[in-house]
Short mmCIF file of C-alpha atoms and ligand atoms in Angstrom, two decimals:
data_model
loop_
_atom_site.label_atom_id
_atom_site.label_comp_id
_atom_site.label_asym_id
_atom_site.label_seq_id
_atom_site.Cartn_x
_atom_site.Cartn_y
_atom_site.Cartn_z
CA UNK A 1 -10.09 63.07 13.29
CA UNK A 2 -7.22 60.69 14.26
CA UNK A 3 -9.02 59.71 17.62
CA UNK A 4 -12.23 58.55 14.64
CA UNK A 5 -9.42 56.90 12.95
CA UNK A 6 -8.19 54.69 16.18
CA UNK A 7 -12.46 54.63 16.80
CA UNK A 8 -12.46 52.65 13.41
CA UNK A 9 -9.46 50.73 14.10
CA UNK A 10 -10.80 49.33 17.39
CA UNK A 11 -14.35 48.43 15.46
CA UNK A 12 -12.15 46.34 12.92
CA UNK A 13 -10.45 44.86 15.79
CA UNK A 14 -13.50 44.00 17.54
CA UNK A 15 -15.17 42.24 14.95
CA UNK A 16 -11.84 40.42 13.75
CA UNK A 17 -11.97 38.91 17.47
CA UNK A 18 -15.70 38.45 16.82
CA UNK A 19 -15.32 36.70 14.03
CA UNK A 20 -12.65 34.64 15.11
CA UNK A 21 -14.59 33.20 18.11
CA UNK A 22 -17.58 32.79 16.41
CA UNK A 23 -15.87 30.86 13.45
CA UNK A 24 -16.02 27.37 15.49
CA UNK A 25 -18.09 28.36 18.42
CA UNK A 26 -21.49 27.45 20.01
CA UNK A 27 -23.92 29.01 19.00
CA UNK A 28 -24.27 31.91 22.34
CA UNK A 29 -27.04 32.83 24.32
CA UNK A 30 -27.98 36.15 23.69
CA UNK A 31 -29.09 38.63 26.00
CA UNK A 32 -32.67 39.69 25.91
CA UNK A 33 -33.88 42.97 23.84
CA UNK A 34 -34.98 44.08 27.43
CA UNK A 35 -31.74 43.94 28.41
CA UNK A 36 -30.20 45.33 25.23
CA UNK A 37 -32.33 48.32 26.09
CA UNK A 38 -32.21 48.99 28.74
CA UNK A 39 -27.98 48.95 28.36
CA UNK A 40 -28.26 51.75 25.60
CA UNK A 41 -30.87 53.32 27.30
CA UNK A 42 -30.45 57.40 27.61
CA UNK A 43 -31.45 60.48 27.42
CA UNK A 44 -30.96 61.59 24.11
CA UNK A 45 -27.32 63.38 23.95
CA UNK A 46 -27.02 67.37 24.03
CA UNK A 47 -23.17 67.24 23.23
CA UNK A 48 -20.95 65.32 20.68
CA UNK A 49 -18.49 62.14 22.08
CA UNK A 50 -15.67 61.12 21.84
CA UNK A 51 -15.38 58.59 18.74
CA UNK A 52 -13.03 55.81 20.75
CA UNK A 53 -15.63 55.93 24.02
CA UNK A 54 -18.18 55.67 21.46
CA UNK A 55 -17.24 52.53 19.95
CA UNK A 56 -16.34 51.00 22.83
CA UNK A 57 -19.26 51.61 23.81
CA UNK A 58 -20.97 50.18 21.22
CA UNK A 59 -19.14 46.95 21.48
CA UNK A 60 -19.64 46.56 24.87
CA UNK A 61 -23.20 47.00 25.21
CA UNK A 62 -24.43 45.19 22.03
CA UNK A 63 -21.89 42.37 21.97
CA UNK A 64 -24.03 40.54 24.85
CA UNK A 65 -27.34 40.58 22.62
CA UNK A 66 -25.42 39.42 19.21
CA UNK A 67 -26.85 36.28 17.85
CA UNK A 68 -24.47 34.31 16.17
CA UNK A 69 -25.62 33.96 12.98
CA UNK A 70 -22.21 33.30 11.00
CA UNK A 71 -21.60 30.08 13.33
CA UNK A 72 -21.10 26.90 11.07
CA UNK A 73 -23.94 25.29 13.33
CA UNK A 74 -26.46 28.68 13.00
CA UNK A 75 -29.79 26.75 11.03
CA UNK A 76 -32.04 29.49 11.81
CA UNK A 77 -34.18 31.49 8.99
CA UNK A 78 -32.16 30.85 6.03
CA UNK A 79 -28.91 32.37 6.78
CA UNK A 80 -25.91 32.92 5.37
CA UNK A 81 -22.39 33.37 6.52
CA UNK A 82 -21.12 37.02 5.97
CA UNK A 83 -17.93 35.48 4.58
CA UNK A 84 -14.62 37.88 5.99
CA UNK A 85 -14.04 38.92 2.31
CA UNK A 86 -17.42 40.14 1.61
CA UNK A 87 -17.42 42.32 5.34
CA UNK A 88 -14.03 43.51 4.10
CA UNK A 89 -14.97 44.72 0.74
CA UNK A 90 -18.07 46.29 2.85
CA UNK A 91 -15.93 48.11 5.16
CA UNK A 92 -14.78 49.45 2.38
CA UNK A 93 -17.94 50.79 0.65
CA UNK A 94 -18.80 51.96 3.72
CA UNK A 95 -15.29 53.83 4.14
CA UNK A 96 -15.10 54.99 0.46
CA UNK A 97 -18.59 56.87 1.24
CA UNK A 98 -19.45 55.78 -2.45
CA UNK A 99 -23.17 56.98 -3.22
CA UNK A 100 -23.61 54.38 -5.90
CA UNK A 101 -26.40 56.24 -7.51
CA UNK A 102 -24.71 56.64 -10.94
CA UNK A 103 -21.43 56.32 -13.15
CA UNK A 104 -20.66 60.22 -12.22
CA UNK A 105 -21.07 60.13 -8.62
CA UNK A 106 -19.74 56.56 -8.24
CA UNK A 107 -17.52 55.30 -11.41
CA UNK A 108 -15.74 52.54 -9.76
CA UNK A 109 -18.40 51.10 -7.71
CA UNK A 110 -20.72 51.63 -11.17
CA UNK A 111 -18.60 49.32 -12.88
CA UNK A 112 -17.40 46.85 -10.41
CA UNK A 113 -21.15 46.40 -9.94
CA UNK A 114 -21.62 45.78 -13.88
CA UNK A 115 -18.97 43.34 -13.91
CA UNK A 116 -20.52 41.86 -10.58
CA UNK A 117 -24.06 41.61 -12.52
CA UNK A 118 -22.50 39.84 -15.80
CA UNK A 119 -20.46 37.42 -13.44
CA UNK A 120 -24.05 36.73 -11.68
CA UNK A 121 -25.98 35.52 -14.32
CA UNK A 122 -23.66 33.34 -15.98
CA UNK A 123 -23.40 31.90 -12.54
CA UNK A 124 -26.65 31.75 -12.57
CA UNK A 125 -27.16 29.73 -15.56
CA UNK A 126 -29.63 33.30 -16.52
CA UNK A 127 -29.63 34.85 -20.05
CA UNK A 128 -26.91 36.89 -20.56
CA UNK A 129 -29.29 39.92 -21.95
CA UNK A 130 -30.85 40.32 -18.45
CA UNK A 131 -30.67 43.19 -16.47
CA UNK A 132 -29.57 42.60 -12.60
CA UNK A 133 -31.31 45.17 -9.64
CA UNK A 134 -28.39 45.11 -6.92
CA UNK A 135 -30.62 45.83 -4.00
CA UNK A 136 -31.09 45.01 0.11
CA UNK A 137 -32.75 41.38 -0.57
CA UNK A 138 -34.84 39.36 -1.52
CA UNK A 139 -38.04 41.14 -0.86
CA UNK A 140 -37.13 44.10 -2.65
CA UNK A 141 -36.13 41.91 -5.09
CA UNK A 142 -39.70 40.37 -5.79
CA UNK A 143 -40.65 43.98 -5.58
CA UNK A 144 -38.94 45.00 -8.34
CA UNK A 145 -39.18 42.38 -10.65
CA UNK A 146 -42.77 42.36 -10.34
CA UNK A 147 -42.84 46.21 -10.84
CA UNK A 148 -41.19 45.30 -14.23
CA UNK A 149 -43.90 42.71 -14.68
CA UNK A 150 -46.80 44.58 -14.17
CA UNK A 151 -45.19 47.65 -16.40
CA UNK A 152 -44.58 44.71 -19.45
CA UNK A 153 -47.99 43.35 -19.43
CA UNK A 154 -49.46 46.34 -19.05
CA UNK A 155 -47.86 48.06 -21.85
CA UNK A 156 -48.83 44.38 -23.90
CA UNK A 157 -52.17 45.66 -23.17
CA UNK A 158 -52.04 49.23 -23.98
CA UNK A 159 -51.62 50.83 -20.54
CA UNK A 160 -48.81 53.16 -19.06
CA UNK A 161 -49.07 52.00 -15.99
CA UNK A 162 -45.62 54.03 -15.22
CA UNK A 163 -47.94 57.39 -16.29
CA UNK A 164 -51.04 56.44 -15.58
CA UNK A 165 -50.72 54.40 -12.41
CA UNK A 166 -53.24 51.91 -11.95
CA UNK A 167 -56.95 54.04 -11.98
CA UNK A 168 -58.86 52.39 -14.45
CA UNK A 169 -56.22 50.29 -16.12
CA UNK A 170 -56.96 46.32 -17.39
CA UNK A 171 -57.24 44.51 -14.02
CA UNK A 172 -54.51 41.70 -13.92
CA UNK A 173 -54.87 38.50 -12.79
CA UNK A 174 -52.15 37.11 -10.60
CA UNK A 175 -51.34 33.21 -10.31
CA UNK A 176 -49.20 32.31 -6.86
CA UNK A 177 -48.38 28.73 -5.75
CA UNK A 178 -50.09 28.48 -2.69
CA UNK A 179 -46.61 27.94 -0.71
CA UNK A 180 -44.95 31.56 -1.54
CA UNK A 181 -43.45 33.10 0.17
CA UNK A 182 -44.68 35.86 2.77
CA UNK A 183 -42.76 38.77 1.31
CA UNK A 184 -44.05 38.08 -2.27
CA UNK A 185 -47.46 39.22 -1.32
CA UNK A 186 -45.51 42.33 0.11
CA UNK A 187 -44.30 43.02 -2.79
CA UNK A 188 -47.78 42.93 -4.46
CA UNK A 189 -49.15 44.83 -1.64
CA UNK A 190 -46.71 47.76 -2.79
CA UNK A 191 -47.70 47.75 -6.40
CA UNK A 192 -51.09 47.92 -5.65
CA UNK A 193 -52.07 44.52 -7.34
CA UNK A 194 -53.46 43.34 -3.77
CA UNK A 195 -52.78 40.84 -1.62
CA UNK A 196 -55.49 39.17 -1.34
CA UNK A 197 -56.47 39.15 -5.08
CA UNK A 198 -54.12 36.80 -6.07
CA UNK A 199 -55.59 33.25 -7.64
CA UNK A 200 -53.74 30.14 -5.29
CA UNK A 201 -52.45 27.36 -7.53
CA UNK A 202 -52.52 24.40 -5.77
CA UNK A 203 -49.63 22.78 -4.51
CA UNK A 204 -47.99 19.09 -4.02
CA UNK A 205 -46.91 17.69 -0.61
CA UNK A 206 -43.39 19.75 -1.15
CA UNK A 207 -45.34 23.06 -1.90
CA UNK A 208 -44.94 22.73 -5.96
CA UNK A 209 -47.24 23.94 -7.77
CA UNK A 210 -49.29 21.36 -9.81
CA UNK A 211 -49.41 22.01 -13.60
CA UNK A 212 -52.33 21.16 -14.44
CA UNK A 213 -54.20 23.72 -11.50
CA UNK A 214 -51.67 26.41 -13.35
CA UNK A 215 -53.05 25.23 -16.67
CA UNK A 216 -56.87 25.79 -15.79
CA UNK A 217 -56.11 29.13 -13.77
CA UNK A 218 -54.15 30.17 -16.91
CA UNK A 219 -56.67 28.57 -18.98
CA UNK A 220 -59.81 30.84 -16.73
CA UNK A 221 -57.79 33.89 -16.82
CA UNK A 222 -58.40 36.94 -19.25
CA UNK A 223 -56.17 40.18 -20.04
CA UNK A 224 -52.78 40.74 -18.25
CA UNK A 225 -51.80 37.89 -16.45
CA UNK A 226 -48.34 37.99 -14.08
CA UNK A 227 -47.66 34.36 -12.28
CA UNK A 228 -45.02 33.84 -9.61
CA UNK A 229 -43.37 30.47 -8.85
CA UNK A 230 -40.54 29.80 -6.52
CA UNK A 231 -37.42 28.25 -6.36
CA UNK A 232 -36.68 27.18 -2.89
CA UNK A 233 -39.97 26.68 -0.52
CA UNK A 234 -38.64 28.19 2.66
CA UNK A 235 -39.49 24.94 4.52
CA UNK A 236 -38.71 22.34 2.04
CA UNK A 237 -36.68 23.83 -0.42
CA UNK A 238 -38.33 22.63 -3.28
CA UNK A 239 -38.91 24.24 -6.57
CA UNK A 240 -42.02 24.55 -9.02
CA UNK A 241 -41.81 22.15 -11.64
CA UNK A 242 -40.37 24.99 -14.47
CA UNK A 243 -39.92 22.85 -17.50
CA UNK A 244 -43.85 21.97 -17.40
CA UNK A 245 -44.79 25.39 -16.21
CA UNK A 246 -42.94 27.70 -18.09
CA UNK A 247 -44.25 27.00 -21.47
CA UNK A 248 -47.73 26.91 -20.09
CA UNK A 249 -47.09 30.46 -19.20
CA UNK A 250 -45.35 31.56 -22.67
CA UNK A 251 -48.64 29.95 -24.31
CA UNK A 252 -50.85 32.04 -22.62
CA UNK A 253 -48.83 35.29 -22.84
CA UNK A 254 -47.64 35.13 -18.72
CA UNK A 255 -45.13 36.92 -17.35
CA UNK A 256 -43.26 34.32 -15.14
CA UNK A 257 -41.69 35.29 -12.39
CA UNK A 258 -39.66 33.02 -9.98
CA UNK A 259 -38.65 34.04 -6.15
CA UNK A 260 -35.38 32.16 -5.85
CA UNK A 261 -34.18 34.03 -2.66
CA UNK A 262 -32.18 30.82 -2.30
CA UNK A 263 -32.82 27.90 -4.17
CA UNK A 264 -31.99 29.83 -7.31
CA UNK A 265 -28.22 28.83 -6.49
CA UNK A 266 -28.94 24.79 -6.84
CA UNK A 267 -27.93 26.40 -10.67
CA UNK A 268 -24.65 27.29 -9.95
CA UNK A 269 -24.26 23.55 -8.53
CA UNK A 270 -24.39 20.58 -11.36
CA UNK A 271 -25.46 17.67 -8.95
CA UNK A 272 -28.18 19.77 -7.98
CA UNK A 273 -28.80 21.51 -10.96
CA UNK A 274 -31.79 19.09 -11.79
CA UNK A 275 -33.67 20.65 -8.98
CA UNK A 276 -34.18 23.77 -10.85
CA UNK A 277 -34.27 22.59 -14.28
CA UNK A 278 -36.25 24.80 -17.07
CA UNK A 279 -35.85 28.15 -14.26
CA UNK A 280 -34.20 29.71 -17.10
CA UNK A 281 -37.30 29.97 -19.61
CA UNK A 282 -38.85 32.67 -16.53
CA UNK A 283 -39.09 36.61 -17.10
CA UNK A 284 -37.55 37.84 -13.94
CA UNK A 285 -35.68 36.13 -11.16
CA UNK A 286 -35.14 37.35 -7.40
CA UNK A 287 -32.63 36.36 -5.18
CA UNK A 288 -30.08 37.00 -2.66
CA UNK A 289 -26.45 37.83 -2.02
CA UNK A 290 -26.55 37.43 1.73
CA UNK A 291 -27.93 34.04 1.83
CA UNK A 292 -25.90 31.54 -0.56
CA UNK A 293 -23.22 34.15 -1.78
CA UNK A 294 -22.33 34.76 2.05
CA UNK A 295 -22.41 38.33 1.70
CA UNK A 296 -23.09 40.27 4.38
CA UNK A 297 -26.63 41.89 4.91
CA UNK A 298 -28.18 43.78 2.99
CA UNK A 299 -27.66 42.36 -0.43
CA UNK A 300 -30.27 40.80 -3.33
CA UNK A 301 -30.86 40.67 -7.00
CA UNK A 302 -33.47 41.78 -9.14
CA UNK A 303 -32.78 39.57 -12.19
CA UNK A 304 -35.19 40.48 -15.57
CA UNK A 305 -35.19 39.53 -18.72
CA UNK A 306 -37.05 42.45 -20.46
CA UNK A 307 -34.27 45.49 -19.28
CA UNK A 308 -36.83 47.48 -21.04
CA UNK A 309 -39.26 47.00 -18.74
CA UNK A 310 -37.33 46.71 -15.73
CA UNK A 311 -35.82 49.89 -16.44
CA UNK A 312 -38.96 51.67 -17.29
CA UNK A 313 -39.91 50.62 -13.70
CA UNK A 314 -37.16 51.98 -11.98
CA UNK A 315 -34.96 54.17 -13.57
CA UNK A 316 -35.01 57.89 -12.14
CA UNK A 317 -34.27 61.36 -14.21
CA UNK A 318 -33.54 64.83 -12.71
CA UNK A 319 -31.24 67.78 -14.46
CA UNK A 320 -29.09 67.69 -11.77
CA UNK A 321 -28.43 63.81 -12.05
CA UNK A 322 -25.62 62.98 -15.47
CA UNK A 323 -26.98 60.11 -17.14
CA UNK A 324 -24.51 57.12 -18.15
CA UNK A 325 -22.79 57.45 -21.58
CA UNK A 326 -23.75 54.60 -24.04
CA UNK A 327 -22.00 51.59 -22.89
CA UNK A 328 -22.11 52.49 -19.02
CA UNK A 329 -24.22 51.19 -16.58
CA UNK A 330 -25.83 53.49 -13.65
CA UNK A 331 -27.25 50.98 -10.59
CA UNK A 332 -30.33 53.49 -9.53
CA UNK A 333 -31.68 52.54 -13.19
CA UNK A 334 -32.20 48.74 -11.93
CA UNK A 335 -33.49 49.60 -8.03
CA UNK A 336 -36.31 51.51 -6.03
CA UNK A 337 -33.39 53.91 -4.18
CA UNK A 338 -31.49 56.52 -5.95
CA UNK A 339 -28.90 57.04 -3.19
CA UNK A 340 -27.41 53.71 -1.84
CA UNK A 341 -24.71 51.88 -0.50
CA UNK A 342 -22.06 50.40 -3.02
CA UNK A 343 -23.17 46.68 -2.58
CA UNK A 344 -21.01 45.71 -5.62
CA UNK A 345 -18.28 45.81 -4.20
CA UNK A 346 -18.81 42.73 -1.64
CA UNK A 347 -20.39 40.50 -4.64
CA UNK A 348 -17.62 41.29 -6.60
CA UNK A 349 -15.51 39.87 -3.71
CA UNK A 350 -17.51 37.45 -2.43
CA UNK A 351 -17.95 35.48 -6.33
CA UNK A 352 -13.91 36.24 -6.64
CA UNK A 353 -13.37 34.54 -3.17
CA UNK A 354 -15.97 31.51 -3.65
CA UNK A 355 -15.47 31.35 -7.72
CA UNK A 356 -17.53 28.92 -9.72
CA UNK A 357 -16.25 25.81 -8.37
CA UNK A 358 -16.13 27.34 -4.63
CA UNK A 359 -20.10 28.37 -4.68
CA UNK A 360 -20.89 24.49 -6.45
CA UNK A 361 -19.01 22.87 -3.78
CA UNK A 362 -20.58 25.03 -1.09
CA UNK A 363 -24.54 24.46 -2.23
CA UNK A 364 -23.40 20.42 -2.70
CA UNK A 365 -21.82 20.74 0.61
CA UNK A 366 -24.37 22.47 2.06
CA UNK A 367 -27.18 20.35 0.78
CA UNK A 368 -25.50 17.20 1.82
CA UNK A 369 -25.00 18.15 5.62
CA UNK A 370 -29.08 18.67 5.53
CA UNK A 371 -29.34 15.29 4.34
CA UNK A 372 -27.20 13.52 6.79
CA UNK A 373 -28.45 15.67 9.85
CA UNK A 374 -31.92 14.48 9.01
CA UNK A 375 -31.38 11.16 8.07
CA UNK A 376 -29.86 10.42 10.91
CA UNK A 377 -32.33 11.97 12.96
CA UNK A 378 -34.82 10.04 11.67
CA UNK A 379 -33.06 6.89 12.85
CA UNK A 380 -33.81 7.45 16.30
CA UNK A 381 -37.34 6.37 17.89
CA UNK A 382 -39.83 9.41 17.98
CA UNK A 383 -38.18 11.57 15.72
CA UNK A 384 -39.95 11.89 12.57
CA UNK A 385 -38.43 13.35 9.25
CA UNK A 386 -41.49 15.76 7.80
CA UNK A 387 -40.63 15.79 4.61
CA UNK A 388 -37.62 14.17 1.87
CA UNK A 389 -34.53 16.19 1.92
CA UNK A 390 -34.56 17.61 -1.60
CA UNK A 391 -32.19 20.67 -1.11
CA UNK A 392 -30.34 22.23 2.26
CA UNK A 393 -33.84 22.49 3.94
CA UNK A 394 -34.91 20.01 6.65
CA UNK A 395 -37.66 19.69 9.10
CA UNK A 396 -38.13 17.12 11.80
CA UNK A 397 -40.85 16.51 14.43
CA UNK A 398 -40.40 15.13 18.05
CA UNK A 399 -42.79 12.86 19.54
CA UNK A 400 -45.26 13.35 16.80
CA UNK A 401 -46.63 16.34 18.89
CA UNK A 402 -46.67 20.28 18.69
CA UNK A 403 -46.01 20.98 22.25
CA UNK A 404 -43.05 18.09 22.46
CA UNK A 405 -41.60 19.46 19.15
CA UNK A 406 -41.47 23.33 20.88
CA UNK A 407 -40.07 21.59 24.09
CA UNK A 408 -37.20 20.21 22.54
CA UNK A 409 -36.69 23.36 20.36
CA UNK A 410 -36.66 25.30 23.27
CA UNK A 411 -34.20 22.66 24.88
CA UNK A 412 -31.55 22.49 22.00
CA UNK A 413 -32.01 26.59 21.65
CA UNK A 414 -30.70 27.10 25.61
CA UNK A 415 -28.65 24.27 25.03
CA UNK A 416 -26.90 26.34 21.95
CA UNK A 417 -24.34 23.91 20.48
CA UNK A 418 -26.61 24.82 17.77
CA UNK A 419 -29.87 27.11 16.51
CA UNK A 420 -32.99 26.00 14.64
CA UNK A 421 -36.18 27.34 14.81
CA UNK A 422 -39.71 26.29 14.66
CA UNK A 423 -42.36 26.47 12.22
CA UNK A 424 -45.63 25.44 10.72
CA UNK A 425 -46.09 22.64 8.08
CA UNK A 426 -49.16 21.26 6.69
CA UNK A 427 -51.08 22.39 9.93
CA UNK A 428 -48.49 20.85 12.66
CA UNK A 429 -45.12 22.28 14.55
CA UNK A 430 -42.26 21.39 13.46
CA UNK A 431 -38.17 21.73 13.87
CA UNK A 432 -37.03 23.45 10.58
CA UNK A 433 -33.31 23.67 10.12
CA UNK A 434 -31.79 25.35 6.65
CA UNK A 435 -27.67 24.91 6.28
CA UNK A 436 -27.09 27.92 4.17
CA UNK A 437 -23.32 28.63 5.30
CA UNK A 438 -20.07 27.84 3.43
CA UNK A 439 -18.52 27.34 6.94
CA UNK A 440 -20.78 24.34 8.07
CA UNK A 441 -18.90 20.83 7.57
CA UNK A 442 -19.92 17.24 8.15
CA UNK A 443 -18.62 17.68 11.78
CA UNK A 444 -21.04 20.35 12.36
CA UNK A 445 -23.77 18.16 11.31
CA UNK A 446 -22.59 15.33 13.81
CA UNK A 447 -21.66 17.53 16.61
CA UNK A 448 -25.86 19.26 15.64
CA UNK A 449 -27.24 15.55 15.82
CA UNK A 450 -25.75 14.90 18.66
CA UNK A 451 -27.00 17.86 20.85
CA UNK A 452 -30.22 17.71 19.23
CA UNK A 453 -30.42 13.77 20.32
CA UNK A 454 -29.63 15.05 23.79
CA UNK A 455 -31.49 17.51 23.97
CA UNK A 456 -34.93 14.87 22.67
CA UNK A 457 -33.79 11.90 25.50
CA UNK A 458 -34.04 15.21 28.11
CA UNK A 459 -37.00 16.16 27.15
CA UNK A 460 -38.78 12.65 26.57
CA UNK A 461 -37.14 11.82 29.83
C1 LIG B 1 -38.15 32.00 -0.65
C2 LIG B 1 -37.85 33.33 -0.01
N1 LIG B 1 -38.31 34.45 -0.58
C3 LIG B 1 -38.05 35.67 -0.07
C4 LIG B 1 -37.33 35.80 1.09
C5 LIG B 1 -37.07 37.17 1.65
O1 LIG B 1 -35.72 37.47 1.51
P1 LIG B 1 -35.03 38.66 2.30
O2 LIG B 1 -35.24 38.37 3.74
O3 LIG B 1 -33.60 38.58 1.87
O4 LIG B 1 -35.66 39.94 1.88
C6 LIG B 1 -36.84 34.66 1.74
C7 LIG B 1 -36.10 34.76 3.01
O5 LIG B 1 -35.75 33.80 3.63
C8 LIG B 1 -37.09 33.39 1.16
O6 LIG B 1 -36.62 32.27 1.72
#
């Protein structure tokens, strides 16, 4: 055992180091998955290792195809930073061996995770009655939330769905924006309500929904009826207009339910609190740890209003399973898994280490180096900013053309002082960058604009 002791050691080490190179540092090339493969490529092994080769191995061979995602100048996907105190307080779930399943099995991570939760939704600006699903992300969040929707207006209706599954039960009708996310229409896809049954509200220029399309979908709907807005379009990072929308849905007996993977934290920050004004009146709420709590992967929340419901769409009984005295809270009651990894423990540390005022300052922070970077890019002659800057989202175009857009992209990507990626808006390319880190400063923007400014005069020539 002590040589797997010294093994875990050097791992701590390693990503210490890591993390310390990484905390100021371009953004590195990364080695192909080719060659990633072809470096752990082997037969598969007849004999147990030895724990220190092991690791070193590990390091060694993966360390090359590593992306770095927690650099201060990483805009790719929407990412956050794995903040040091949140890996820590993972090390530790993952040392402690915690099945947090239940109180019995797992008391401490059971009630760190309850005091996590509570913490959560008054950061959150969410009613305090609401239960809180700590699962792997945001998907899974949507997932469950809309589990606990279609089990609520079901039951409104008369139908178990929970016993009686979905043969021959009241069809529902489901209302989307027409900007959702991708992994929302997973998440229908697994409850069998179909992903290609959903009615498409239409949306502004930003990818809100307009009111009055939800009020004559609402309006042409009969029976059940679950509709999901957003907080946070992934390219824009705008949110659906809640204070007109929610009551609409109340009226006509809706369950609302909001994907706020990330912009559900412009409510933990007052100047930008306006963007998601009324997000409180929804039924459920999803969102995510890993992206503006900087916890490490994998880490969401499945935030609902009804526990009742979200409960009855979760929980799991067996005789050989205690349940939770009166007063305690088990986690598997709230989430699809029973066994799973104790990922209270790095919210807990991650809202102690940011606190109230720390996550505020980081969303302002975060949302004002978006504004700047694209502002300024704007300024210069054949860059074009796609849309206003309403959160930490930006996208830009180069050239007003696809293929110069992807040229550049490519450019500032080899180039890595920085990362963005490319995506599709409204039909054309474009550069989409999302600051979602509590390391990125104002001289991360500058040093960004500058490279990507190079990077443009290169390839315009
Ligand atoms: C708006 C939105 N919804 C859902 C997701 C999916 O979240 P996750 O990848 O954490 O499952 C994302 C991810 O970026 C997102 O931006």
């Amino acid at each position: 055992m002590e040589n797997a002791y010294t093994a875990m050691r050097s791992a701590a080490e390693a990503a210490i180091a890591y993390r310390r190179d990484t905390a100021s540092a371009e953004t590195n090339p990364v080695a192909t998955y080719a060659d990633i493969f072809a470096a752990f490529d082997a037969p598969l092994p007849e004999t147990g290792g030895d724990p220190q080769a092991i690791i070193a191995d590990l390091i060694a061979r993966a360390t090359p195809g590593i992306r770095a995602q927690t650099s201060p100048r990483f805009f790719g996907w929407v990412i956050g930073n794995s903040h040091p105190t949140g890996v820590a307080a993972d090390w530790l779930a993952a040392a402690w061996g915690q099945n947090a399943a239940n109180v019995s099995a797992a008391p401490a991570a059971s009630a760190v995770e309850a005091v996590a939760a509570r913490w959560l939704l008054e950061l959150l600006g969410l009613p305090a009655e609401a239960s809180v699903g700590v699962v792997t992300g945001a998907t899974v969040a949507n997932f469950v939330c809309l589990a606990a929707a279609r089990s609520a207006v079901l039951a409104r209706a008369g139908w178990d769905v929970e016993a009686d599954g979905l043969f021959g039960a009241p069809p529902v009708t489901v209302l989307i924006g027409a900007d959702a996310h991708a992994t929302v229409y997973s998440g229908l896809k697994y409850l069998g309500l179909g992903a290609k049954r959903v009615k498409e509200i239409a949306t502004d220029d930003l990818g809100r929904m307009r009111p009055a399309a939800f009020e004559a979908a609402l309006k042409a709907a009969s029976g059940p009826i679950i509709a999901i807005a957003q907080s946070g379009q992934i390219c824009t990072g705008a949110s659906d207009p809640f204070t007109e929308i929610a009551p609409l849905a109340r009226d006509a007996g809706a369950w609302l339910h909001v994907d706020g993977a990330f912009g559900l934290w412009a409510q933990a920050a007052p100047a930008r609190a306006a963007q998601t004004a009324g997000v409180e009146l929804a039924d459920s709420w999803a969102t995510d740890g890993h992206k503006w709590l900087q916890t490490p992967y994998d880490c969401g929340f499945a935030i609902v209003r009804d526990a009742e419901a979200h409960a009855r769409a979760m929980a799991v009984s067996a005789s050989y399973l205690p349940p939770a005295d009166t007063g305690e809270r088990d986690p598997s009651t709230y989430v699809p898994e029973l066994s799973r990894r104790a990922r209270g423990f790095a919210t807990w540390a991650m809202i102690r280490q940011l606190g109230r005022e720390g996550v505020a300052e980081m969303v302002e922070r975060d949302c004002r180096v978006a504004a700047h970077m694209g502002e300024t890019l704007a300024r210069e002659p054949g860059i074009t900013l796609v849309a206003p800057i309403l959160l930490n989202q930006f996208m830009v175009r180069f050239g007003d053309d696809d293929a110069t857009t992807l040229k550049v992209i490519a450019q500032i990507q080899q180039d890595a002082v920085l990362y963005a990626g490319s995506a599709a808006w409204r039909g054309q390319t474009v550069m989409r960058a999302s600051v979602c880190s509590v390391a990125t400063t104002m001289a991360d923007a500058d040093i960004s604009v500058a490279a990507i400014l190079s990077a443009w005069r290169r390839v315009r020539g």
